[in-house]
Every structure is written in C-alpha cells, then in structure tokens.
Amino acid sequence: MGILSTIFTWWNGATFGTMLDSARNGEQVGTDAQGNKYYRAKKPYPKGHPRAGQERRWVIYNGPNDASRVPAEWHGWLHGTFDGVPESFLPPPRIWEVDYTPNATGTPAAYRPQGALEKGGVRAKATGDYEAWSPDAS
C-alpha cells in the first residue's frame, strides 16, 4: 500500500502533495538523528499576512506524524527561537541526557498504574490514612 498511503494518508508521514510543495517552494536545511527533515520556505510570508516578512519553517517526519519526535533543538528552530540551524547552537551533550524514546500513550507499552483496568482493575487496599467521604457525615 506504499504509494496509496503516500497519496492519501497525512498521519503516516508526508503526503505526495506535501513532498511536492516542499520540493518546489522550500529548501531542506537539515535532518535530525531520527531522519526527520526540516525545511524553510524560499520566500517569506507575503505582505498583508499576519506573519509578513517572517520565514515559514516545517518538518517532514520520517514515519508517523508525532510532534514528540522533534528534538528540543529543532523545536526551537521551528518556532523561530533562533535563526541558524541547530547544529551551530548545540552545546556538547550532558552526561545525564538520555536518548529519545517515543510517546507510548495509547500503545501496549504505555504506563499503567496499579489498579488500571489493563492490570486487572484491582487497586491496593486503603491504609489507615484514608477515610472515604460520606454525604451523611459532617
């Protein structure tokens, strides 16, 4: 289903129209470690546009569209925090920094606390520091 998904599905990477528009009206400025490609428009927003004179920037994901897959340095570039591409602004990695992990919400790998329905729906018994509210008690 490769070519059909490229033409019709926007949630699974860029559509054919987005790739065509990016090739015609944009220039690729970089790629991150996950293979996401970053573009800027060849022309700024036109006069009369609320963002007139500003540069349009966008990302084409390598895989499913998930904003959590944009690294912090590229997020800053996309939102105009700085003008140059991130590689020129990056400090050396810190010892405590960890590699990217995808957002697991809605997947079998998502965090499920004790008592969640997926874990049987039974939570631990309340200890003595908890007293249930009753409308009759005042």
mmCIF file of C-alpha atoms in Angstrom:
data_model
loop_
_atom_site.group_PDB
_atom_site.id
_atom_site.type_symbol
_atom_site.label_atom_id
_atom_site.label_comp_id
_atom_site.label_asym_id
_atom_site.label_seq_id
_atom_site.Cartn_x
_atom_site.Cartn_y
_atom_site.Cartn_z
ATOM 1 C CA MET A 1 0.000 0.000 0.000
ATOM 2 C CA GLY A 2 3.086 2.253 -0.235
ATOM 3 C CA ILE A 3 2.112 4.704 -2.984
ATOM 4 C CA LEU A 4 -1.550 4.879 -1.911
ATOM 5 C CA SER A 5 -0.631 5.704 1.671
ATOM 6 C CA THR A 6 1.766 8.387 0.410
ATOM 7 C CA ILE A 7 -1.015 9.968 -1.639
ATOM 8 C CA PHE A 8 -3.870 9.763 0.853
ATOM 9 C CA THR A 9 -2.654 9.484 4.477
ATOM 10 C CA TRP A 10 -1.298 12.557 6.215
ATOM 11 C CA TRP A 11 -0.801 10.813 9.590
ATOM 12 C CA ASN A 12 1.784 8.366 8.284
ATOM 13 C CA GLY A 13 4.449 10.792 7.073
ATOM 14 C CA ALA A 14 4.053 13.422 4.368
ATOM 15 C CA THR A 15 1.532 13.139 1.557
ATOM 16 C CA PHE A 16 2.588 13.370 -2.063
ATOM 17 C CA GLY A 17 1.289 16.954 -2.206
ATOM 18 C CA THR A 18 3.360 17.988 0.824
ATOM 19 C CA MET A 19 6.504 16.425 -0.630
ATOM 20 C CA LEU A 20 5.882 18.142 -3.986
ATOM 21 C CA ASP A 21 5.254 21.520 -2.331
ATOM 22 C CA SER A 22 8.357 21.119 -0.171
ATOM 23 C CA ALA A 23 10.491 20.355 -3.218
ATOM 24 C CA ARG A 24 9.121 23.321 -5.190
ATOM 25 C CA ASN A 25 8.772 26.028 -2.528
ATOM 26 C CA GLY A 26 11.170 25.002 0.218
ATOM 27 C CA GLU A 27 14.787 24.228 0.848
ATOM 28 C CA GLN A 28 15.927 21.467 3.160
ATOM 29 C CA VAL A 29 18.109 22.879 5.926
ATOM 30 C CA GLY A 30 18.810 19.769 7.968
ATOM 31 C CA THR A 31 17.975 16.322 9.253
ATOM 32 C CA ASP A 32 17.870 15.121 12.842
ATOM 33 C CA ALA A 33 19.076 11.804 14.284
ATOM 34 C CA GLN A 34 15.681 10.169 13.632
ATOM 35 C CA GLY A 35 15.662 11.085 9.949
ATOM 36 C CA ASN A 36 13.087 13.902 10.186
ATOM 37 C CA LYS A 37 13.767 16.552 7.523
ATOM 38 C CA TYR A 38 13.497 20.280 8.221
ATOM 39 C CA TYR A 39 12.604 22.877 5.604
ATOM 40 C CA ARG A 40 12.312 26.623 5.236
ATOM 41 C CA ALA A 41 10.352 28.479 2.561
ATOM 42 C CA LYS A 42 12.288 30.103 -0.262
ATOM 43 C CA LYS A 43 10.152 33.244 0.168
ATOM 44 C CA PRO A 44 8.919 34.837 3.423
ATOM 45 C CA TYR A 45 5.229 35.292 4.186
ATOM 46 C CA PRO A 46 3.766 37.938 1.819
ATOM 47 C CA LYS A 47 2.770 41.481 2.751
ATOM 48 C CA GLY A 48 -0.671 41.529 4.362
ATOM 49 C CA HIS A 49 -0.182 38.158 6.069
ATOM 50 C CA PRO A 50 -0.209 38.326 9.906
ATOM 51 C CA ARG A 51 3.361 36.969 9.889
ATOM 52 C CA ALA A 52 4.516 39.119 6.936
ATOM 53 C CA GLY A 53 8.254 39.062 6.397
ATOM 54 C CA GLN A 54 8.785 36.051 8.660
ATOM 55 C CA GLU A 55 10.196 32.781 7.427
ATOM 56 C CA ARG A 56 7.959 29.708 7.171
ATOM 57 C CA ARG A 57 9.535 26.542 8.628
ATOM 58 C CA TRP A 58 8.268 22.961 8.744
ATOM 59 C CA VAL A 59 9.219 19.358 9.366
ATOM 60 C CA ILE A 60 8.551 16.211 7.359
ATOM 61 C CA TYR A 61 8.601 13.238 9.716
ATOM 62 C CA ASN A 62 10.417 10.033 8.937
ATOM 63 C CA GLY A 63 7.487 7.822 9.897
ATOM 64 C CA PRO A 64 4.289 8.626 11.786
ATOM 65 C CA ASN A 65 3.496 12.268 12.498
ATOM 66 C CA ASP A 66 4.163 12.764 16.192
ATOM 67 C CA ALA A 67 5.288 16.153 17.465
ATOM 68 C CA SER A 68 7.102 14.500 20.373
ATOM 69 C CA ARG A 69 9.581 13.156 17.799
ATOM 70 C CA VAL A 70 11.014 16.653 17.208
ATOM 71 C CA PRO A 71 14.173 17.107 19.329
ATOM 72 C CA ALA A 72 14.340 20.198 21.535
ATOM 73 C CA GLU A 73 16.954 21.949 19.404
ATOM 74 C CA TRP A 74 14.876 21.586 16.237
ATOM 75 C CA HIS A 75 11.718 22.584 18.120
ATOM 76 C CA GLY A 76 13.408 25.881 18.944
ATOM 77 C CA TRP A 77 14.376 26.389 15.306
ATOM 78 C CA LEU A 78 10.860 25.558 14.047
ATOM 79 C CA HIS A 79 9.366 28.170 16.364
ATOM 80 C CA GLY A 80 11.867 30.876 15.436
ATOM 81 C CA THR A 81 13.778 30.960 18.725
ATOM 82 C CA PHE A 82 16.968 31.314 16.689
ATOM 83 C CA ASP A 83 17.747 31.766 13.006
ATOM 84 C CA GLY A 84 20.651 29.389 12.358
ATOM 85 C CA VAL A 85 20.251 25.640 12.088
ATOM 86 C CA PRO A 86 20.550 23.875 15.457
ATOM 87 C CA GLU A 87 23.901 22.219 14.816
ATOM 88 C CA SER A 88 25.560 25.631 15.150
ATOM 89 C CA PHE A 89 23.904 26.288 18.543
ATOM 90 C CA LEU A 90 24.177 22.920 20.278
ATOM 91 C CA PRO A 91 26.207 22.581 23.442
ATOM 92 C CA PRO A 92 28.009 19.282 23.984
ATOM 93 C CA PRO A 93 25.681 16.556 25.302
ATOM 94 C CA ARG A 94 25.395 16.261 29.073
ATOM 95 C CA ILE A 95 26.197 13.017 30.883
ATOM 96 C CA TRP A 96 22.639 12.828 32.281
ATOM 97 C CA GLU A 97 20.880 13.229 28.915
ATOM 98 C CA VAL A 98 19.085 10.140 27.629
ATOM 99 C CA ASP A 99 18.240 9.140 24.082
ATOM 100 C CA TYR A 100 14.785 9.819 22.679
ATOM 101 C CA THR A 101 12.009 7.374 23.479
ATOM 102 C CA PRO A 102 8.707 7.606 21.592
ATOM 103 C CA ASN A 103 5.497 8.716 23.243
ATOM 104 C CA ALA A 104 3.886 5.424 24.340
ATOM 105 C CA THR A 105 0.428 6.840 25.134
ATOM 106 C CA GLY A 106 -2.267 4.658 23.599
ATOM 107 C CA THR A 107 0.076 1.749 22.942
ATOM 108 C CA PRO A 108 0.609 -1.510 24.848
ATOM 109 C CA ALA A 109 3.862 -0.017 26.184
ATOM 110 C CA ALA A 110 2.049 2.886 27.910
ATOM 111 C CA TYR A 111 2.415 3.352 31.672
ATOM 112 C CA ARG A 112 -0.437 1.774 33.570
ATOM 113 C CA PRO A 113 -0.578 2.295 37.336
ATOM 114 C CA GLN A 114 -1.667 -0.309 39.837
ATOM 115 C CA GLY A 115 -5.452 -0.620 39.625
ATOM 116 C CA ALA A 116 -5.699 0.197 35.919
ATOM 117 C CA LEU A 117 -8.241 -1.900 34.031
ATOM 118 C CA GLU A 118 -5.466 -3.309 31.851
ATOM 119 C CA LYS A 119 -3.806 -4.665 35.013
ATOM 120 C CA GLY A 120 -6.932 -6.310 36.369
ATOM 121 C CA GLY A 121 -8.629 -3.229 37.833
ATOM 122 C CA VAL A 122 -7.791 -4.088 41.443
ATOM 123 C CA ARG A 123 -6.027 -1.427 43.441
ATOM 124 C CA ALA A 124 -4.284 -1.797 46.748
ATOM 125 C CA LYS A 125 -6.449 -1.588 49.848
ATOM 126 C CA ALA A 126 -6.598 1.805 51.516
ATOM 127 C CA THR A 127 -4.472 2.191 54.597
ATOM 128 C CA GLY A 128 -5.434 3.929 57.812
ATOM 129 C CA ASP A 129 -4.619 7.386 56.436
ATOM 130 C CA TYR A 130 -7.649 7.356 54.135
ATOM 131 C CA GLU A 131 -11.252 7.752 55.101
ATOM 132 C CA ALA A 132 -13.981 7.591 52.456
ATOM 133 C CA TRP A 133 -16.253 10.618 52.218
ATOM 134 C CA SER A 134 -19.859 10.095 53.116
ATOM 135 C CA PRO A 135 -22.633 12.647 52.458
ATOM 136 C CA ASP A 136 -24.180 11.831 55.855
ATOM 137 C CA ALA A 137 -21.019 12.700 57.795
ATOM 138 C CA SER A 138 -20.393 16.343 58.530
#
